[in-house]
């Protein structure tokens, strides 16, 4: 039945065109943003999970920055301590030479005093942005090495830290009064250097793991929300054709009312 009040064909064509335009808008948004889930209305569950994972990934970036800062402090301290060990070996040798009869002890004492001053200056210079593990005024430094996500309840999260222990190299020179005490200082310096090296190994390992964990989180986020650009490109072409056909179908359906006029002429 033909009616001038109700055009069923036009209504159907219009609904089809509206749905095509809606799908086309969705596809264009995915291509523009690169994400198939860019807001909660796209997929509430995946969006919520991705937001939590993005936050966790950002926190891992903070952890990496903290460990990088800690490594820089360790490098400064280890470099200074390594150089101080070499100078202390020179002091040890001079104390031993001082035991030889006939040597110029005043000259040796002067050399020893200068070497001690050099060690003290090294201790003061082994500073990174105000953090110094070797100076008398220095203090131990806590470095964040990990973050364990909780379940949302109070106190469920956990932050892992590593304490970079200070070693008073500046004051160590006061203990070097003879060959024996200098030998003891050398042993203490070597132990401190070994501890710094062990902490650096731990930071390197933890930094490597944190980087891999962050990459895994980013890949997981991508699996949830990233758009398949190849598929979206193909879908865009198909929807553009559907849109053109829908416009033509709506035009044909609307023209049927004009055909009725021919019956009254």
mmCIF file of C-alpha atoms in Angstrom:
data_model
loop_
_atom_site.group_PDB
_atom_site.id
_atom_site.type_symbol
_atom_site.label_atom_id
_atom_site.label_comp_id
_atom_site.label_asym_id
_atom_site.label_seq_id
_atom_site.Cartn_x
_atom_site.Cartn_y
_atom_site.Cartn_z
ATOM 1 C CA UNK A 1 0.000 0.000 0.000
ATOM 2 C CA UNK A 2 1.216 3.464 -0.905
ATOM 3 C CA UNK A 3 0.682 6.239 1.633
ATOM 4 C CA UNK A 4 1.537 9.925 1.736
ATOM 5 C CA UNK A 5 1.427 9.854 5.570
ATOM 6 C CA UNK A 6 3.750 6.932 6.251
ATOM 7 C CA UNK A 7 6.763 6.129 4.071
ATOM 8 C CA UNK A 8 7.999 2.822 5.469
ATOM 9 C CA UNK A 9 10.762 2.517 2.904
ATOM 10 C CA UNK A 10 12.133 5.952 3.782
ATOM 11 C CA UNK A 11 11.998 5.160 7.507
ATOM 12 C CA UNK A 12 13.931 1.932 6.971
ATOM 13 C CA UNK A 13 16.485 3.631 4.742
ATOM 14 C CA UNK A 14 16.915 6.454 7.265
ATOM 15 C CA UNK A 15 17.497 4.036 10.157
ATOM 16 C CA UNK A 16 20.044 2.145 8.098
ATOM 17 C CA UNK A 17 21.835 5.369 7.150
ATOM 18 C CA UNK A 18 21.871 6.575 10.755
ATOM 19 C CA UNK A 19 23.427 3.290 11.921
ATOM 20 C CA UNK A 20 25.994 3.470 9.123
ATOM 21 C CA UNK A 21 26.886 7.057 10.098
ATOM 22 C CA UNK A 22 27.235 5.976 13.726
ATOM 23 C CA UNK A 23 29.563 3.109 12.791
ATOM 24 C CA UNK A 24 31.501 5.428 10.502
ATOM 25 C CA UNK A 25 31.957 7.953 13.310
ATOM 26 C CA UNK A 26 33.221 5.186 15.622
ATOM 27 C CA UNK A 27 35.719 3.958 13.028
ATOM 28 C CA UNK A 28 36.952 7.470 12.296
ATOM 29 C CA UNK A 29 37.487 8.050 16.022
ATOM 30 C CA UNK A 30 39.474 4.820 16.311
ATOM 31 C CA UNK A 31 41.672 5.822 13.388
ATOM 32 C CA UNK A 32 42.182 9.322 14.816
ATOM 33 C CA UNK A 33 43.037 8.132 18.359
ATOM 34 C CA UNK A 34 44.600 4.767 17.543
ATOM 35 C CA UNK A 35 42.457 3.214 20.286
ATOM 36 C CA UNK A 36 39.316 1.140 20.035
ATOM 37 C CA UNK A 37 38.614 1.870 23.715
ATOM 38 C CA UNK A 38 39.300 5.539 24.337
ATOM 39 C CA UNK A 39 36.610 6.233 26.938
ATOM 40 C CA UNK A 40 34.453 4.307 29.385
ATOM 41 C CA UNK A 41 31.442 4.257 27.050
ATOM 42 C CA UNK A 42 33.423 2.233 24.492
ATOM 43 C CA UNK A 43 33.952 -0.688 26.869
ATOM 44 C CA UNK A 44 33.625 0.053 30.575
ATOM 45 C CA UNK A 45 35.421 -3.092 31.770
ATOM 46 C CA UNK A 46 38.449 -2.800 29.486
ATOM 47 C CA UNK A 47 38.638 0.958 30.007
ATOM 48 C CA UNK A 48 38.756 0.519 33.785
ATOM 49 C CA UNK A 49 41.438 -2.149 33.573
ATOM 50 C CA UNK A 50 43.525 -0.083 31.153
ATOM 51 C CA UNK A 51 43.367 2.997 33.414
ATOM 52 C CA UNK A 52 44.637 0.926 36.340
ATOM 53 C CA UNK A 53 47.420 -0.574 34.225
ATOM 54 C CA UNK A 54 48.426 2.847 32.895
ATOM 55 C CA UNK A 55 48.679 4.126 36.453
ATOM 56 C CA UNK A 56 50.815 1.132 37.410
ATOM 57 C CA UNK A 57 53.051 1.750 34.393
ATOM 58 C CA UNK A 58 53.453 5.400 35.405
ATOM 59 C CA UNK A 59 54.412 4.338 38.925
ATOM 60 C CA UNK A 60 57.058 2.021 37.500
ATOM 61 C CA UNK A 61 58.486 5.044 35.672
ATOM 62 C CA UNK A 62 58.841 6.783 39.034
ATOM 63 C CA UNK A 63 60.589 3.697 40.424
ATOM 64 C CA UNK A 64 62.994 3.685 37.476
ATOM 65 C CA UNK A 65 63.769 7.369 38.024
ATOM 66 C CA UNK A 66 64.455 6.713 41.704
ATOM 67 C CA UNK A 67 66.809 3.854 40.908
ATOM 68 C CA UNK A 68 68.552 5.960 38.282
ATOM 69 C CA UNK A 69 69.091 8.643 40.912
ATOM 70 C CA UNK A 70 70.403 6.022 43.328
ATOM 71 C CA UNK A 71 72.802 4.657 40.712
ATOM 72 C CA UNK A 72 74.183 8.144 40.128
ATOM 73 C CA UNK A 73 74.814 8.556 43.866
ATOM 74 C CA UNK A 74 76.505 5.152 43.988
ATOM 75 C CA UNK A 75 78.660 5.939 40.969
ATOM 76 C CA UNK A 76 79.871 9.162 42.546
ATOM 77 C CA UNK A 77 80.637 7.447 45.848
ATOM 78 C CA UNK A 78 82.315 4.425 44.260
ATOM 79 C CA UNK A 79 84.456 6.593 41.988
ATOM 80 C CA UNK A 80 85.632 8.616 44.956
ATOM 81 C CA UNK A 81 86.261 5.577 47.111
ATOM 82 C CA UNK A 82 88.171 3.787 44.364
ATOM 83 C CA UNK A 83 90.484 6.765 43.965
ATOM 84 C CA UNK A 84 90.865 7.045 47.741
ATOM 85 C CA UNK A 85 91.966 3.404 47.945
ATOM 86 C CA UNK A 86 94.753 4.121 45.467
ATOM 87 C CA UNK A 87 95.913 7.107 47.488
ATOM 88 C CA UNK A 88 95.714 5.129 50.721
ATOM 89 C CA UNK A 89 97.966 2.497 49.173
ATOM 90 C CA UNK A 90 100.451 5.313 48.488
ATOM 91 C CA UNK A 91 100.195 6.415 52.127
ATOM 92 C CA UNK A 92 100.730 2.834 53.255
ATOM 93 C CA UNK A 93 103.846 2.578 51.099
ATOM 94 C CA UNK A 94 105.228 5.816 52.529
ATOM 95 C CA UNK A 95 104.638 4.718 56.107
ATOM 96 C CA UNK A 96 106.575 1.570 55.298
ATOM 97 C CA UNK A 97 109.377 3.572 53.672
ATOM 98 C CA UNK A 98 109.484 5.751 56.762
ATOM 99 C CA UNK A 99 110.700 2.751 58.753
ATOM 100 C CA UNK A 100 113.957 2.761 56.774
ATOM 101 C CA UNK A 101 116.834 4.444 58.596
ATOM 102 C CA UNK A 102 118.383 7.429 56.889
ATOM 103 C CA UNK A 103 115.334 8.573 54.950
ATOM 104 C CA UNK A 104 113.975 12.110 55.093
ATOM 105 C CA UNK A 105 111.037 11.539 57.430
ATOM 106 C CA UNK A 106 109.926 15.162 57.247
ATOM 107 C CA UNK A 107 109.561 14.931 53.485
ATOM 108 C CA UNK A 108 107.655 11.659 53.791
ATOM 109 C CA UNK A 109 105.383 13.131 56.469
ATOM 110 C CA UNK A 110 104.652 16.064 54.161
ATOM 111 C CA UNK A 111 103.742 13.694 51.346
ATOM 112 C CA UNK A 112 101.505 11.704 53.668
ATOM 113 C CA UNK A 113 99.768 14.863 54.843
ATOM 114 C CA UNK A 114 99.111 15.960 51.257
ATOM 115 C CA UNK A 115 97.763 12.546 50.310
ATOM 116 C CA UNK A 116 95.406 12.607 53.305
ATOM 117 C CA UNK A 117 94.197 16.052 52.293
ATOM 118 C CA UNK A 118 93.574 14.762 48.779
ATOM 119 C CA UNK A 119 91.446 11.920 50.196
ATOM 120 C CA UNK A 120 89.452 14.368 52.300
ATOM 121 C CA UNK A 121 88.817 16.531 49.235
ATOM 122 C CA UNK A 122 87.712 13.468 47.268
ATOM 123 C CA UNK A 123 85.255 12.605 50.037
ATOM 124 C CA UNK A 124 83.760 16.092 49.885
ATOM 125 C CA UNK A 125 83.659 16.138 46.076
ATOM 126 C CA UNK A 126 81.885 12.755 45.715
ATOM 127 C CA UNK A 127 78.539 14.533 45.791
ATOM 128 C CA UNK A 128 75.530 14.118 43.531
ATOM 129 C CA UNK A 129 72.849 16.771 43.870
ATOM 130 C CA UNK A 130 73.503 17.209 47.574
ATOM 131 C CA UNK A 131 73.731 13.485 48.348
ATOM 132 C CA UNK A 132 77.170 12.429 49.607
ATOM 133 C CA UNK A 133 77.901 9.003 51.059
ATOM 134 C CA UNK A 134 81.584 9.686 51.835
ATOM 135 C CA UNK A 135 81.672 13.029 53.651
ATOM 136 C CA UNK A 136 81.411 13.285 57.436
ATOM 137 C CA UNK A 137 78.290 15.397 57.001
ATOM 138 C CA UNK A 138 76.772 12.845 54.612
ATOM 139 C CA UNK A 139 74.016 10.386 55.433
ATOM 140 C CA UNK A 140 72.581 7.154 54.134
ATOM 141 C CA UNK A 141 70.082 7.450 51.267
ATOM 142 C CA UNK A 142 66.907 5.412 50.754
ATOM 143 C CA UNK A 143 66.134 4.516 47.136
ATOM 144 C CA UNK A 144 62.751 3.225 45.954
ATOM 145 C CA UNK A 145 63.363 -0.042 44.115
ATOM 146 C CA UNK A 146 59.868 -1.412 43.661
ATOM 147 C CA UNK A 147 56.141 -0.875 44.011
ATOM 148 C CA UNK A 148 53.703 -3.688 44.688
ATOM 149 C CA UNK A 149 50.111 -2.860 43.763
ATOM 150 C CA UNK A 150 47.513 -3.503 46.444
ATOM 151 C CA UNK A 151 43.875 -4.539 46.263
ATOM 152 C CA UNK A 152 42.523 -1.066 46.953
ATOM 153 C CA UNK A 153 42.298 -1.432 50.729
ATOM 154 C CA UNK A 154 44.292 0.741 53.098
ATOM 155 C CA UNK A 155 47.848 -0.481 53.608
ATOM 156 C CA UNK A 156 47.672 -3.135 50.873
ATOM 157 C CA UNK A 157 50.265 -1.458 48.656
ATOM 158 C CA UNK A 158 53.943 -1.980 49.391
ATOM 159 C CA UNK A 159 56.990 0.090 48.492
ATOM 160 C CA UNK A 160 60.387 -1.605 48.349
ATOM 161 C CA UNK A 161 63.496 0.423 49.187
ATOM 162 C CA UNK A 162 67.254 -0.004 49.283
ATOM 163 C CA UNK A 163 69.388 1.892 51.789
ATOM 164 C CA UNK A 164 72.665 3.221 50.401
ATOM 165 C CA UNK A 165 74.845 3.160 53.508
ATOM 166 C CA UNK A 166 77.167 6.083 54.108
ATOM 167 C CA UNK A 167 80.873 5.550 54.804
ATOM 168 C CA UNK A 168 82.801 8.371 56.493
ATOM 169 C CA UNK A 169 85.833 8.482 54.230
ATOM 170 C CA UNK A 170 86.601 12.035 55.237
ATOM 171 C CA UNK A 171 87.208 10.993 58.837
ATOM 172 C CA UNK A 172 89.079 7.824 57.876
ATOM 173 C CA UNK A 173 92.250 9.806 57.216
ATOM 174 C CA UNK A 174 92.496 10.547 60.933
ATOM 175 C CA UNK A 175 92.936 6.829 61.613
ATOM 176 C CA UNK A 176 96.009 6.524 59.383
ATOM 177 C CA UNK A 177 98.817 7.088 61.874
ATOM 178 C CA UNK A 178 101.182 4.300 60.873
ATOM 179 C CA UNK A 179 101.507 1.304 58.552
ATOM 180 C CA UNK A 180 99.228 -0.922 60.647
ATOM 181 C CA UNK A 181 96.400 1.569 61.018
ATOM 182 C CA UNK A 182 96.669 2.459 57.336
ATOM 183 C CA UNK A 183 96.353 -1.228 56.478
ATOM 184 C CA UNK A 184 93.212 -1.371 58.604
ATOM 185 C CA UNK A 185 91.831 1.682 56.777
ATOM 186 C CA UNK A 186 92.533 -0.025 53.447
ATOM 187 C CA UNK A 187 90.572 -3.067 54.559
ATOM 188 C CA UNK A 188 87.673 -0.868 55.679
ATOM 189 C CA UNK A 189 87.695 1.001 52.363
ATOM 190 C CA UNK A 190 87.722 -2.204 50.351
ATOM 191 C CA UNK A 191 84.764 -3.537 52.332
ATOM 192 C CA UNK A 192 82.870 -0.280 51.795
ATOM 193 C CA UNK A 193 83.663 -0.364 48.068
ATOM 194 C CA UNK A 194 82.488 -3.980 47.867
ATOM 195 C CA UNK A 195 79.218 -3.012 49.540
ATOM 196 C CA UNK A 196 78.711 -0.168 47.066
ATOM 197 C CA UNK A 197 79.417 -2.544 44.194
ATOM 198 C CA UNK A 198 76.908 -5.078 45.522
ATOM 199 C CA UNK A 199 74.241 -2.390 45.832
ATOM 200 C CA UNK A 200 74.945 -1.253 42.279
ATOM 201 C CA UNK A 201 74.491 -4.834 41.024
ATOM 202 C CA UNK A 202 71.132 -5.008 42.801
ATOM 203 C CA UNK A 203 70.001 -1.691 41.324
ATOM 204 C CA UNK A 204 71.072 -2.775 37.829
ATOM 205 C CA UNK A 205 69.118 -6.028 38.147
ATOM 206 C CA UNK A 206 66.056 -4.312 39.598
ATOM 207 C CA UNK A 207 66.176 -1.590 36.940
ATOM 208 C CA UNK A 208 66.317 -4.206 34.184
ATOM 209 C CA UNK A 209 63.329 -6.063 35.656
ATOM 210 C CA UNK A 210 61.326 -2.856 36.141
ATOM 211 C CA UNK A 211 61.921 -1.886 32.513
ATOM 212 C CA UNK A 212 60.708 -5.295 31.320
ATOM 213 C CA UNK A 213 57.703 -5.130 33.658
ATOM 214 C CA UNK A 214 56.748 -1.693 32.345
ATOM 215 C CA UNK A 215 57.045 -2.963 28.767
ATOM 216 C CA UNK A 216 54.805 -5.915 29.654
ATOM 217 C CA UNK A 217 52.214 -3.575 31.165
ATOM 218 C CA UNK A 218 52.277 -1.371 28.076
ATOM 219 C CA UNK A 219 51.831 -4.420 25.830
ATOM 220 C CA UNK A 220 48.909 -5.545 27.981
ATOM 221 C CA UNK A 221 47.274 -2.133 27.703
ATOM 222 C CA UNK A 222 47.730 -2.257 23.942
ATOM 223 C CA UNK A 223 46.020 -5.652 23.732
ATOM 224 C CA UNK A 224 43.016 -4.234 25.562
ATOM 225 C CA UNK A 225 42.502 -0.830 23.959
ATOM 226 C CA UNK A 226 44.619 -0.410 20.809
ATOM 227 C CA UNK A 227 42.821 -0.393 17.474
ATOM 228 C CA UNK A 228 43.836 -2.697 14.622
ATOM 229 C CA UNK A 229 44.615 -0.018 12.047
ATOM 230 C CA UNK A 230 44.537 -2.459 9.113
ATOM 231 C CA UNK A 231 41.077 -3.656 10.059
ATOM 232 C CA UNK A 232 39.814 -0.142 10.786
ATOM 233 C CA UNK A 233 41.094 1.098 7.430
ATOM 234 C CA UNK A 234 39.227 -1.672 5.612
ATOM 235 C CA UNK A 235 36.117 -1.007 7.708
ATOM 236 C CA UNK A 236 36.281 2.715 6.890
ATOM 237 C CA UNK A 237 36.260 2.023 3.154
ATOM 238 C CA UNK A 238 33.306 -0.357 3.502
ATOM 239 C CA UNK A 239 31.321 2.073 5.650
ATOM 240 C CA UNK A 240 31.918 4.940 3.218
ATOM 241 C CA UNK A 241 30.437 2.808 0.435
ATOM 242 C CA UNK A 242 27.518 1.850 2.710
ATOM 243 C CA UNK A 243 26.955 5.523 3.510
ATOM 244 C CA UNK A 244 26.762 6.443 -0.177
ATOM 245 C CA UNK A 245 24.370 3.563 -0.871
ATOM 246 C CA UNK A 246 22.257 4.546 2.145
ATOM 247 C CA UNK A 247 21.936 8.106 0.861
ATOM 248 C CA UNK A 248 20.860 6.795 -2.535
ATOM 249 C CA UNK A 249 18.369 4.367 -0.958
ATOM 250 C CA UNK A 250 16.867 7.166 1.134
ATOM 251 C CA UNK A 251 16.616 9.372 -1.943
ATOM 252 C CA UNK A 252 14.786 6.603 -3.878
ATOM 253 C CA UNK A 253 12.432 5.963 -0.948
ATOM 254 C CA UNK A 254 11.582 9.644 -0.663
ATOM 255 C CA UNK A 255 10.907 9.869 -4.404
ATOM 256 C CA UNK A 256 8.115 7.288 -4.114
ATOM 257 C CA UNK A 257 5.843 9.953 -2.641
ATOM 258 C CA UNK A 258 6.436 12.091 -5.702
ATOM 259 C CA UNK A 259 5.293 9.172 -7.892
ATOM 260 C CA UNK A 260 1.884 9.261 -6.223
ATOM 261 C CA UNK A 261 1.350 12.757 -7.588
ATOM 262 C CA UNK A 262 1.432 11.347 -11.082
ATOM 263 C CA UNK A 263 -1.774 9.446 -10.322
ATOM 264 C CA UNK A 264 -3.671 12.729 -9.761
ATOM 265 C CA UNK A 265 -2.645 14.437 -12.956
#
